[in-house]
């Protein structure tokens, strides 16, 4: 067609990104407890947003500065927010899935919380 | 049952009023007389690429002064009512913040403040302006309060910045009266080349003052709320 | 075409979230829903080609007002024991 | 060609937002709803990118940046409120 091959590559990257966003949302619906939902949701949505903006760099080459800046912001903020969220959910003792096999954080967390609050 | 039927009747009445409104609705295709004047003469008279900025700062600059005054009043009232009376000096036992959040905040807070400054300096070229930039600066400082609860910012510094920028805003308006057409006229130091950073006369200077003022006021509100959590 | 579909979609989303914010018993969920309402409202302003208003809505409506609500809620909880 | 593919991508993103909205409704705990809010805002961030492409205006990306930063801040605030650290 009239579009160049680079633009079509970019469009397919955006499509793959949107599929990842969809899969993340599907995981949010299907997973059994909070921690699994955090894991699927934020991982897949980070990759999906990354691929979307990266595809837009191919389609609109003159916008690359702001798009790269946005990608850096996403890669910096999204894992931090999921970490803080998971820690808060552990802290208020949200019930885990009943088939959970092992809780490695549990023993360390007790000691850690006690020690650090004494230090403050 | 009777109550539900009553609510249902009210809903039907509201729906009938709305149907009449929607049926008579035709979109405003043409601009009004005043808006037409602004769009036609704005770039030549004010020299700002963003028409909204031209209207907010120059044509309706007096309204902006009123908004800033309202914000100042609300910040002062919050500070007055949430006075700290922590007599027994008990330290609060906060849950510690994690290492990851701490490091991320050290990277992100300067970037957010820089982005806020970018938004209000570029107010005459891109969307945004003093109010939005000030809000972004205040949210960056709030992120710092959350991630590092031990860090102190004095109320005094915030008050000084707020007062200086408020006085500067009014002085720029008076300079408009002396050297140009009227209060808050921006044609004080020449319009410059259209569409560059140093253009549109006094608009960037006024926006710097507005941004600093809004940012320090919102930060002051958040800070007094945070310090007030100590009391039982 | 896409703009019209998006506008209808976002309008329905805003109404649903606003009803949820009013009717929910849990006050934390109500505040989060109100923040989501103003986030989607800012996307809607963007579709209507008003980026200035969209930026204000995103910064004030979803950012700072949520923060102030949570500070006040925390203080109320602390006072009631 | 490119526009058609991007249109389909936007439809898929809207579907993703609907699924997160379902979790936001149903979520048994408040933490569930917060996760749904997070994924919802990130999905609508990429939707803003597509809107900027379709209207061909780079200045919309500024709005996207503000949107991303403030939704991140909102999630952090609520999480700190949960663990009584505010």
Short mmCIF file of C-alpha atoms in Angstrom, two decimals:
data_model
loop_
_atom_site.label_atom_id
_atom_site.label_comp_id
_atom_site.label_asym_id
_atom_site.label_seq_id
_atom_site.Cartn_x
_atom_site.Cartn_y
_atom_site.Cartn_z
CA UNK A 1 0.00 0.00 0.00
CA UNK A 2 1.04 3.61 0.33
CA UNK A 3 2.51 3.15 3.83
CA UNK A 4 6.17 2.35 4.20
CA UNK A 5 7.36 -0.88 5.78
CA UNK A 6 8.68 0.91 8.89
CA UNK A 7 5.25 2.31 9.68
CA UNK A 8 3.65 -1.11 9.33
CA UNK A 9 6.23 -2.58 11.73
CA UNK A 10 5.35 0.17 14.21
CA UNK A 11 1.62 -0.50 13.84
CA UNK A 12 2.16 -4.18 14.55
CA UNK A 13 4.21 -3.29 17.65
CA UNK A 14 1.26 -1.19 18.88
CA UNK A 15 -1.08 -4.11 18.20
CA UNK A 16 1.15 -6.50 20.18
CA UNK A 17 1.25 -3.98 23.00
CA UNK A 18 -2.51 -3.74 23.12
CA UNK A 19 -2.76 -7.53 23.20
CA UNK A 20 -0.44 -7.53 26.20
CA UNK A 21 -2.65 -4.95 27.92
CA UNK A 22 -5.65 -7.15 27.24
CA UNK A 23 -3.88 -10.21 28.64
CA UNK A 24 -2.96 -8.28 31.76
CA UNK A 25 -6.57 -7.29 32.29
CA UNK A 26 -7.67 -10.88 31.67
CA UNK A 27 -5.21 -12.04 34.31
CA UNK A 28 -6.68 -9.48 36.67
CA UNK A 29 -10.07 -11.15 36.23
CA UNK A 30 -8.96 -14.77 36.30
CA UNK A 31 -6.35 -14.89 39.07
CA UNK A 32 -7.44 -16.06 42.52
CA UNK A 33 -5.88 -13.63 45.02
CA UNK A 34 -4.34 -10.16 45.33
CA UNK A 35 -0.70 -11.09 44.95
CA UNK A 36 -1.22 -13.06 41.74
CA UNK A 37 -3.28 -10.20 40.37
CA UNK A 38 -0.56 -7.66 41.12
CA UNK A 39 1.98 -9.88 39.43
CA UNK A 40 0.07 -10.45 36.19
CA UNK A 41 -1.53 -7.03 36.01
CA UNK A 42 1.45 -4.78 36.43
CA UNK A 43 3.97 -6.91 34.53
CA UNK A 44 1.80 -7.27 31.46
CA UNK A 45 0.61 -3.68 31.50
CA UNK A 46 4.16 -2.33 31.80
CA UNK A 47 5.26 -4.34 28.75
CA UNK A 48 2.10 -3.38 26.87
CA UNK A 49 2.54 0.35 27.42
CA UNK A 50 6.23 0.10 26.59
CA UNK A 51 5.48 -1.63 23.27
CA UNK A 52 2.71 0.86 22.42
CA UNK A 53 4.90 3.92 22.81
CA UNK A 54 7.83 2.17 21.12
CA UNK A 55 5.61 1.42 18.14
CA UNK A 56 4.51 5.06 18.03
CA UNK A 57 8.20 6.03 17.74
CA UNK A 58 8.29 4.08 14.44
CA UNK A 59 5.08 5.65 13.16
CA UNK A 60 5.87 9.24 14.20
CA UNK A 61 9.69 9.53 14.03
CA UNK A 62 9.70 13.26 14.78
CA UNK A 63 8.08 12.69 18.20
CA UNK A 64 10.85 10.45 19.50
CA UNK A 65 12.06 12.72 22.31
CA UNK A 66 8.86 12.93 24.30
CA UNK A 67 7.95 9.30 23.59
CA UNK A 68 11.29 8.03 24.91
CA UNK A 69 10.86 10.25 27.99
CA UNK A 70 7.42 8.75 28.57
CA UNK A 71 8.83 5.21 28.21
CA UNK A 72 11.49 6.01 30.81
CA UNK A 73 8.81 7.36 33.17
CA UNK A 74 6.71 4.23 32.74
CA UNK A 75 9.65 1.93 33.33
CA UNK A 76 10.55 3.88 36.46
CA UNK A 77 7.18 4.38 38.12
CA UNK A 78 5.23 1.22 37.36
CA UNK A 79 7.41 -1.37 39.16
CA UNK A 80 7.71 0.95 42.17
CA UNK A 81 3.96 1.32 42.51
CA UNK A 82 3.42 -2.44 42.22
CA UNK A 83 6.07 -3.05 44.88
CA UNK A 84 4.53 -0.57 47.32
CA UNK A 85 1.11 -2.05 46.67
CA UNK A 86 2.26 -5.62 47.29
CA UNK A 87 3.98 -4.59 50.52
CA UNK A 88 0.88 -2.81 51.76
CA UNK A 89 -1.30 -5.80 50.89
CA UNK A 90 1.05 -8.08 52.81
CA UNK A 91 1.08 -5.67 55.72
CA UNK A 92 -2.69 -5.56 56.20
CA UNK A 93 -2.80 -9.37 55.90
CA UNK A 94 -4.98 -9.77 52.84
CA UNK A 95 -5.93 -13.46 52.76
CA UNK A 96 -3.85 -15.57 50.41
CA UNK A 97 -5.10 -18.23 48.03
CA UNK A 98 -5.68 -21.45 49.91
CA UNK A 99 -3.37 -23.46 47.67
CA UNK A 100 -0.37 -21.20 48.41
CA UNK A 101 2.59 -23.49 49.03
CA UNK A 102 5.27 -21.30 50.57
CA UNK A 103 5.52 -17.81 52.07
CA UNK A 104 9.19 -16.90 52.10
CA UNK A 105 8.60 -13.28 53.03
CA UNK A 106 6.75 -14.17 56.22
CA UNK A 107 9.56 -14.98 58.63
CA UNK A 108 11.84 -12.20 57.41
CA UNK A 109 9.08 -9.65 57.44
CA UNK A 110 8.28 -10.15 61.11
CA UNK A 111 11.88 -9.52 62.11
CA UNK A 112 12.29 -6.66 59.67
CA UNK A 113 9.20 -4.75 60.76
CA UNK A 114 10.11 -5.12 64.42
CA UNK A 115 13.71 -4.01 64.00
CA UNK A 116 13.02 -1.04 61.79
CA UNK A 117 10.23 0.39 63.89
CA UNK A 118 12.52 0.30 66.90
CA UNK A 119 15.19 2.19 65.00
CA UNK A 120 12.94 5.01 63.93
CA UNK B 1 -42.35 0.70 48.33
CA UNK B 2 -44.01 4.11 48.34
CA UNK B 3 -40.61 5.76 48.61
CA UNK B 4 -39.27 3.80 45.62
CA UNK B 5 -42.30 4.74 43.54
CA UNK B 6 -41.72 8.36 44.46
CA UNK B 7 -38.08 8.20 43.33
CA UNK B 8 -39.21 6.54 40.10
CA UNK B 9 -41.68 9.37 39.44
CA UNK B 10 -38.97 11.98 40.01
CA UNK B 11 -36.65 10.14 37.60
CA UNK B 12 -39.35 10.11 34.93
CA UNK B 13 -39.89 13.85 35.38
CA UNK B 14 -36.17 14.61 35.07
CA UNK B 15 -35.99 12.40 31.98
CA UNK B 16 -38.84 14.30 30.32
CA UNK B 17 -37.12 17.65 30.97
CA UNK B 18 -33.86 16.29 29.57
CA UNK B 19 -35.56 14.91 26.44
CA UNK B 20 -36.93 18.37 25.68
CA UNK B 21 -33.48 19.90 26.18
CA UNK B 22 -31.79 17.36 23.91
CA UNK B 23 -34.40 17.71 21.18
CA UNK B 24 -33.87 21.46 21.00
CA UNK B 25 -30.09 21.25 21.05
CA UNK B 26 -28.09 22.48 18.10
CA UNK B 27 -24.35 22.69 18.52
CA UNK B 28 -22.65 26.06 18.54
CA UNK B 29 -20.88 25.90 15.21
CA UNK B 30 -19.76 29.51 14.94
CA UNK B 31 -17.76 31.34 17.55
CA UNK B 32 -19.43 34.11 19.50
CA UNK B 33 -18.56 37.74 18.96
CA UNK B 34 -16.03 38.05 21.79
CA UNK B 35 -14.43 34.68 21.04
CA UNK B 36 -14.12 35.65 17.40
CA UNK B 37 -12.31 38.83 18.41
CA UNK B 38 -9.92 36.86 20.63
CA UNK B 39 -9.10 34.31 17.94
CA UNK B 40 -8.67 36.90 15.21
CA UNK B 41 -6.69 39.52 17.12
CA UNK B 42 -5.09 37.50 19.92
CA UNK B 43 -1.83 36.48 18.22
CA UNK B 44 -1.19 40.01 16.97
CA UNK B 45 -2.10 41.85 20.19
CA UNK B 46 -0.67 39.47 22.78
CA UNK B 47 1.86 37.42 20.84
CA UNK B 48 1.03 34.14 22.57
CA UNK B 49 0.73 30.95 20.54
CA UNK B 50 -1.73 29.48 23.04
CA UNK B 51 -4.98 31.46 22.85
CA UNK B 52 -6.19 30.11 26.20
CA UNK B 53 -3.13 31.61 27.88
CA UNK B 54 -3.75 34.93 26.18
CA UNK B 55 -7.31 35.01 27.48
CA UNK B 56 -6.46 33.84 31.00
CA UNK B 57 -3.47 36.06 31.64
CA UNK B 58 -4.11 39.19 29.61
CA UNK B 59 -7.72 39.67 28.55
CA UNK B 60 -9.13 38.21 31.77
CA UNK B 61 -6.08 38.71 33.96
CA UNK B 62 -8.07 40.27 36.76
CA UNK B 63 -10.01 37.00 37.21
CA UNK B 64 -6.73 35.13 37.60
CA UNK B 65 -5.75 37.52 40.36
CA UNK B 66 -9.04 36.74 42.09
CA UNK B 67 -8.48 32.99 41.80
CA UNK B 68 -5.02 33.27 43.29
CA UNK B 69 -6.46 35.32 46.14
CA UNK B 70 -9.09 32.67 46.85
CA UNK B 71 -6.40 29.99 46.94
CA UNK B 72 -4.31 32.13 49.31
CA UNK B 73 -7.28 32.59 51.63
CA UNK B 74 -8.02 28.87 51.76
CA UNK B 75 -4.38 28.04 52.47
CA UNK B 76 -4.31 30.62 55.26
CA UNK B 77 -7.52 29.26 56.80
CA UNK B 78 -6.23 25.68 56.72
CA UNK B 79 -3.02 26.81 58.38
CA UNK B 80 -4.98 28.70 61.03
CA UNK B 81 -7.27 25.86 62.01
CA UNK B 82 -4.66 23.12 61.89
CA UNK B 83 -2.23 24.79 64.24
CA UNK B 84 0.17 22.30 65.78
CA UNK B 85 -0.19 21.90 69.51
CA UNK B 86 2.08 18.95 70.09
CA UNK B 87 2.82 19.50 73.76
CA UNK B 88 4.19 16.17 74.95
CA UNK B 89 6.63 15.72 72.02
CA UNK B 90 5.73 12.09 71.40
CA UNK B 91 7.37 10.70 68.30
CA UNK B 92 5.00 8.87 65.99
CA UNK B 93 5.79 5.25 65.28
CA UNK B 94 5.51 5.16 61.50
CA UNK B 95 6.02 2.00 59.54
CA UNK B 96 9.35 2.35 57.78
CA UNK B 97 9.41 3.14 54.09
CA UNK B 98 11.02 0.53 51.91
CA UNK B 99 14.39 0.99 50.24
CA UNK B 100 12.89 0.85 46.75
CA UNK B 101 10.40 3.65 47.34
CA UNK B 102 13.08 5.77 48.97
CA UNK B 103 15.49 5.44 46.04
CA UNK B 104 12.74 5.97 43.48
CA UNK B 105 11.60 9.12 45.23
CA UNK B 106 15.14 10.50 45.22
CA UNK B 107 15.18 10.09 41.45
CA UNK B 108 11.60 11.15 40.76
CA UNK B 109 11.15 14.24 42.95
CA UNK B 110 13.67 16.44 41.08
CA UNK B 111 12.26 15.26 37.76
CA UNK B 112 8.72 16.15 38.83
CA UNK B 113 9.74 19.62 40.03
CA UNK B 114 11.66 20.19 36.79
CA UNK B 115 8.63 19.11 34.78
CA UNK B 116 6.42 21.52 36.71
CA UNK B 117 8.84 24.35 35.94
CA UNK B 118 8.79 23.34 32.26
CA UNK B 119 5.00 23.41 32.23
CA UNK B 120 4.68 26.93 33.61
CA UNK B 121 7.55 28.46 31.66
CA UNK B 122 6.17 27.08 28.39
CA UNK B 123 2.65 28.22 29.24
CA UNK B 124 2.36 30.51 26.23
CA UNK B 125 3.43 27.78 23.77
CA UNK B 126 2.00 24.49 24.99
CA UNK B 127 -0.96 23.52 27.17
CA UNK B 128 -0.64 24.23 30.85
CA UNK B 129 0.42 27.27 32.75
CA UNK B 130 0.90 28.57 36.22
CA UNK B 131 -1.85 26.66 37.93
CA UNK B 132 -1.01 23.26 36.45
CA UNK B 133 2.73 23.69 36.93
CA UNK B 134 2.22 24.68 40.55
CA UNK B 135 0.05 21.63 41.16
CA UNK B 136 2.72 19.36 39.66
CA UNK B 137 5.42 20.93 41.86
CA UNK B 138 3.23 20.46 44.93
CA UNK B 139 2.61 16.80 44.09
CA UNK B 140 6.35 16.24 43.71
CA UNK B 141 6.90 17.63 47.18
CA UNK B 142 4.06 15.49 48.54
CA UNK B 143 5.83 12.42 47.12
CA UNK B 144 8.87 13.51 49.12
CA UNK B 145 6.80 13.85 52.31
CA UNK B 146 5.50 10.32 51.85
CA UNK B 147 8.74 8.61 50.95
CA UNK B 148 10.96 10.35 53.48
CA UNK B 149 8.84 11.23 56.53
CA UNK B 150 11.86 12.36 58.51
CA UNK B 151 12.73 15.21 56.17
CA UNK B 152 11.67 18.65 57.35
CA UNK B 153 10.61 21.62 55.28
CA UNK B 154 10.05 24.82 57.19
CA UNK B 155 6.78 26.70 56.95
CA UNK B 156 8.83 29.87 56.93
CA UNK B 157 10.51 29.18 53.59
CA UNK B 158 7.17 28.36 51.97
CA UNK B 159 5.61 31.54 53.33
CA UNK B 160 8.50 33.68 52.08
CA UNK B 161 8.31 32.23 48.54
CA UNK B 162 4.54 32.69 48.53
CA UNK B 163 4.71 36.33 49.64
CA UNK B 164 7.47 37.27 47.21
CA UNK B 165 5.70 35.75 44.25
CA UNK B 166 2.37 37.33 45.20
CA UNK B 167 3.97 40.77 45.43
CA UNK B 168 5.77 40.17 42.13
CA UNK B 169 2.50 39.29 40.39
CA UNK B 170 0.84 42.52 41.50
CA UNK B 171 3.93 44.58 40.64
CA UNK B 172 3.94 43.17 37.10
CA UNK B 173 0.30 44.22 36.83
CA UNK B 174 1.16 47.74 38.00
CA UNK B 175 4.04 47.86 35.53
CA UNK B 176 1.42 47.24 32.87
CA UNK B 177 -0.44 50.34 34.05
CA UNK B 178 2.72 52.46 33.95
CA UNK B 179 4.36 51.33 30.70
CA UNK B 180 1.51 49.84 28.64
CA UNK B 181 -2.23 49.96 28.16
CA UNK B 182 -3.59 48.94 31.54
CA UNK B 183 -3.50 46.62 34.53
CA UNK B 184 -1.76 43.30 33.66
CA UNK B 185 -1.14 44.36 30.06
CA UNK B 186 1.72 42.23 28.84
CA UNK B 187 3.23 44.61 26.31
CA UNK B 188 5.81 45.83 28.82
CA UNK B 189 9.10 44.63 27.37
CA UNK B 190 8.18 44.10 23.73
CA UNK B 191 6.46 41.09 22.25
CA UNK B 192 9.46 39.30 20.76
CA UNK B 193 9.32 36.77 17.94
CA UNK B 194 6.05 34.85 17.73
CA UNK B 195 6.28 31.21 18.80
CA UNK B 196 9.64 31.25 20.59
CA UNK B 197 10.36 30.88 24.29
CA UNK B 198 11.13 34.57 24.86
CA UNK B 199 7.97 35.98 23.39
CA UNK B 200 4.54 37.19 24.43
CA UNK B 201 5.90 40.04 26.53
CA UNK B 202 5.35 39.64 30.25
CA UNK B 203 3.33 36.40 30.13
CA UNK B 204 6.25 34.06 31.04
CA UNK B 205 7.22 36.29 33.97
CA UNK B 206 3.66 36.46 35.27
CA UNK B 207 3.34 32.69 34.89
CA UNK B 208 6.53 32.09 36.85
CA UNK B 209 5.09 34.13 39.74
CA UNK B 210 1.69 32.40 39.53
CA UNK B 211 3.31 28.97 39.38
CA UNK B 212 5.52 29.57 42.41
CA UNK B 213 2.59 31.01 44.36
CA UNK B 214 0.19 28.14 43.60
CA UNK B 215 2.89 25.54 44.22
CA UNK B 216 3.86 26.97 47.60
CA UNK B 217 0.22 27.37 48.69
CA UNK B 218 -0.74 23.78 47.84
CA UNK B 219 2.45 22.51 49.46
CA UNK B 220 1.59 24.52 52.56
CA UNK B 221 -1.86 22.93 52.77
CA UNK B 222 -0.43 19.42 52.42
CA UNK B 223 2.35 20.17 54.91
CA UNK B 224 0.02 21.44 57.62
CA UNK B 225 -2.23 18.41 57.13
CA UNK B 226 0.77 16.11 57.42
CA UNK B 227 2.18 17.72 60.54
CA UNK B 228 -1.24 17.71 62.12
CA UNK B 229 -1.46 13.89 61.95
CA UNK B 230 0.65 13.80 65.13
CA UNK B 231 -2.17 14.81 67.45
CA UNK B 232 -4.38 12.10 68.73
CA UNK C 1 -15.19 7.53 14.03
CA UNK C 2 -12.85 6.43 16.81
CA UNK C 3 -13.46 9.69 18.63
CA UNK C 4 -17.20 9.10 18.79
CA UNK C 5 -16.82 5.51 19.99
CA UNK C 6 -14.28 6.59 22.61
CA UNK C 7 -16.44 9.46 23.81
CA UNK C 8 -19.49 7.21 24.31
CA UNK C 9 -17.34 4.55 26.02
CA UNK C 10 -15.74 7.05 28.39
CA UNK C 11 -19.09 8.68 29.17
CA UNK C 12 -20.62 5.38 30.20
CA UNK C 13 -17.51 4.55 32.23
CA UNK C 14 -17.69 7.89 34.06
CA UNK C 15 -21.37 7.42 34.93
CA UNK C 16 -20.79 3.89 36.22
CA UNK C 17 -17.81 4.92 38.35
CA UNK C 18 -19.66 7.94 39.74
CA UNK C 19 -22.63 5.79 40.78
CA UNK C 20 -20.16 3.45 42.46
CA UNK C 21 -18.51 6.35 44.29
CA UNK C 22 -21.87 7.46 45.65
CA UNK C 23 -23.31 4.11 46.63
CA UNK C 24 -20.32 2.22 48.02
CA UNK C 25 -20.22 1.65 51.77
CA UNK C 26 -16.44 1.48 52.01
CA UNK C 27 -15.15 5.05 52.07
CA UNK C 28 -11.68 4.22 50.70
CA UNK C 29 -13.20 2.60 47.62
CA UNK C 30 -15.45 5.62 47.18
CA UNK C 31 -12.46 7.98 47.15
CA UNK C 32 -10.57 5.79 44.66
CA UNK C 33 -13.64 5.71 42.41
CA UNK C 34 -13.91 9.50 42.54
CA UNK C 35 -10.25 9.76 41.50
CA UNK C 36 -10.90 7.39 38.60
CA UNK C 37 -13.85 9.56 37.52
CA UNK C 38 -11.67 12.62 37.16
CA UNK C 39 -8.93 10.66 35.37
CA UNK C 40 -11.39 9.48 32.72
CA UNK C 41 -12.91 12.93 32.55
CA UNK C 42 -9.49 14.29 31.64
CA UNK C 43 -9.24 11.78 28.76
CA UNK C 44 -12.66 12.94 27.62
CA UNK C 45 -11.53 16.59 27.68
CA UNK C 46 -8.56 15.55 25.56
CA UNK C 47 -10.88 14.06 22.94
CA UNK C 48 -12.87 17.31 22.95
CA UNK C 49 -9.57 19.11 22.10
CA UNK C 50 -9.12 20.98 25.39
CA UNK C 51 -5.65 19.97 26.63
CA UNK C 52 -5.44 22.83 29.16
CA UNK C 53 -8.56 21.69 30.96
CA UNK C 54 -7.42 18.07 30.74
CA UNK C 55 -4.15 18.89 32.44
CA UNK C 56 -5.89 20.81 35.24
CA UNK C 57 -8.36 18.00 35.80
CA UNK C 58 -5.62 15.37 35.97
CA UNK C 59 -3.46 17.42 38.33
CA UNK C 60 -6.07 18.75 40.73
CA UNK C 61 -8.98 16.33 40.51
CA UNK C 62 -7.14 13.07 40.69
CA UNK C 63 -3.85 14.01 42.32
CA UNK C 64 -4.08 16.60 45.04
CA UNK C 65 -7.71 16.19 46.09
CA UNK C 66 -7.19 12.43 46.62
CA UNK C 67 -4.14 13.18 48.75
CA UNK C 68 -6.03 15.68 50.90
CA UNK C 69 -8.96 13.29 51.30
CA UNK C 70 -6.64 10.57 52.55
CA UNK C 71 -4.85 12.82 54.99
CA UNK C 72 -8.19 13.89 56.47
CA UNK C 73 -9.46 10.30 56.59
CA UNK C 74 -6.30 9.23 58.40
CA UNK C 75 -6.75 11.99 60.97
CA UNK C 76 -10.40 11.07 61.57
CA UNK C 77 -9.50 7.40 62.06
CA UNK C 78 -6.80 8.36 64.52
CA UNK C 79 -9.13 10.54 66.56
CA UNK C 80 -11.82 7.89 66.79
CA UNK C 81 -9.33 5.39 68.15
CA UNK D 1 -3.43 0.02 6.58
CA UNK D 2 -1.64 1.60 9.54
CA UNK D 3 -4.76 3.43 10.62
CA UNK D 4 -6.84 0.25 10.49
CA UNK D 5 -4.35 -1.65 12.66
CA UNK D 6 -4.24 1.21 15.18
CA UNK D 7 -8.05 1.29 15.25
CA UNK D 8 -8.14 -2.41 16.15
CA UNK D 9 -5.51 -1.81 18.82
CA UNK D 10 -7.62 0.97 20.35
CA UNK D 11 -10.64 -1.35 20.43
CA UNK D 12 -8.60 -4.03 22.23
CA UNK D 13 -7.43 -1.44 24.78
CA UNK D 14 -11.04 -0.43 25.45
CA UNK D 15 -11.88 -4.08 26.04
CA UNK D 16 -8.99 -4.28 28.52
CA UNK D 17 -10.33 -1.24 30.39
CA UNK D 18 -13.75 -2.92 30.57
CA UNK D 19 -12.21 -6.07 32.09
CA UNK D 20 -10.39 -4.03 34.74
CA UNK D 21 -13.64 -2.22 35.46
CA UNK D 22 -15.23 -5.61 36.16
CA UNK D 23 -12.51 -6.35 38.72
CA UNK D 24 -12.94 -2.86 40.17
CA UNK D 25 -16.61 -3.63 40.77
CA UNK D 26 -16.29 -7.13 42.06
CA UNK D 27 -12.94 -6.96 43.92
CA UNK D 28 -13.52 -8.54 47.28
CA UNK D 29 -10.96 -6.42 49.14
CA UNK D 30 -9.92 -2.79 48.77
CA UNK D 31 -6.42 -3.87 47.66
CA UNK D 32 -7.98 -5.70 44.70
CA UNK D 33 -9.69 -2.50 43.64
CA UNK D 34 -6.47 -0.54 43.93
CA UNK D 35 -4.70 -3.02 41.62
CA UNK D 36 -7.56 -2.66 39.15
CA UNK D 37 -7.22 1.14 39.32
CA UNK D 38 -3.51 0.89 38.59
CA UNK D 39 -3.94 -1.30 35.51
CA UNK D 40 -6.86 0.86 34.35
CA UNK D 41 -4.83 4.07 34.39
CA UNK D 42 -1.86 2.48 32.64
CA UNK D 43 -4.13 1.15 29.89
CA UNK D 44 -5.72 4.55 29.39
CA UNK D 45 -2.23 6.08 29.22
CA UNK D 46 -1.53 4.16 26.02
CA UNK D 47 -5.00 5.11 24.80
CA UNK D 48 -3.95 8.78 25.17
CA UNK D 49 -0.90 8.00 23.02
CA UNK D 50 -3.17 6.68 20.27
CA UNK D 51 -5.47 9.72 20.57
CA UNK D 52 -2.43 11.98 20.13
CA UNK D 53 -1.46 10.04 17.00
CA UNK D 54 -4.94 10.27 15.51
CA UNK D 55 -5.29 14.00 16.16
CA UNK D 56 -1.66 14.54 15.10
CA UNK D 57 -0.73 16.91 17.94
CA UNK D 58 2.43 16.34 19.95
CA UNK D 59 1.28 18.55 22.83
CA UNK D 60 -1.13 15.85 24.00
CA UNK D 61 1.89 13.86 25.18
CA UNK D 62 2.46 16.49 27.90
CA UNK D 63 -0.96 15.64 29.26
CA UNK D 64 -0.04 11.95 29.14
CA UNK D 65 3.02 12.64 31.26
CA UNK D 66 1.07 14.52 33.92
CA UNK D 67 -1.53 11.76 33.92
CA UNK D 68 1.04 9.03 34.43
CA UNK D 69 2.88 10.81 37.23
CA UNK D 70 -0.25 11.67 39.18
CA UNK D 71 -1.85 8.24 38.91
CA UNK D 72 1.40 6.79 40.25
CA UNK D 73 1.26 9.23 43.16
CA UNK D 74 -2.36 8.28 43.89
CA UNK D 75 -1.55 4.57 44.08
CA UNK D 76 1.37 5.24 46.43
CA UNK D 77 -0.76 7.39 48.74
CA UNK D 78 -3.49 4.77 49.08
CA UNK D 79 -0.95 2.02 49.68
CA UNK D 80 0.77 4.01 52.42
CA UNK D 81 -2.64 4.67 53.97
CA UNK D 82 -3.30 0.93 54.06
CA UNK D 83 -0.12 0.15 55.96
CA UNK D 84 -0.76 3.08 58.35
CA UNK D 85 2.30 5.00 57.26
CA UNK D 86 0.71 8.29 56.29
#
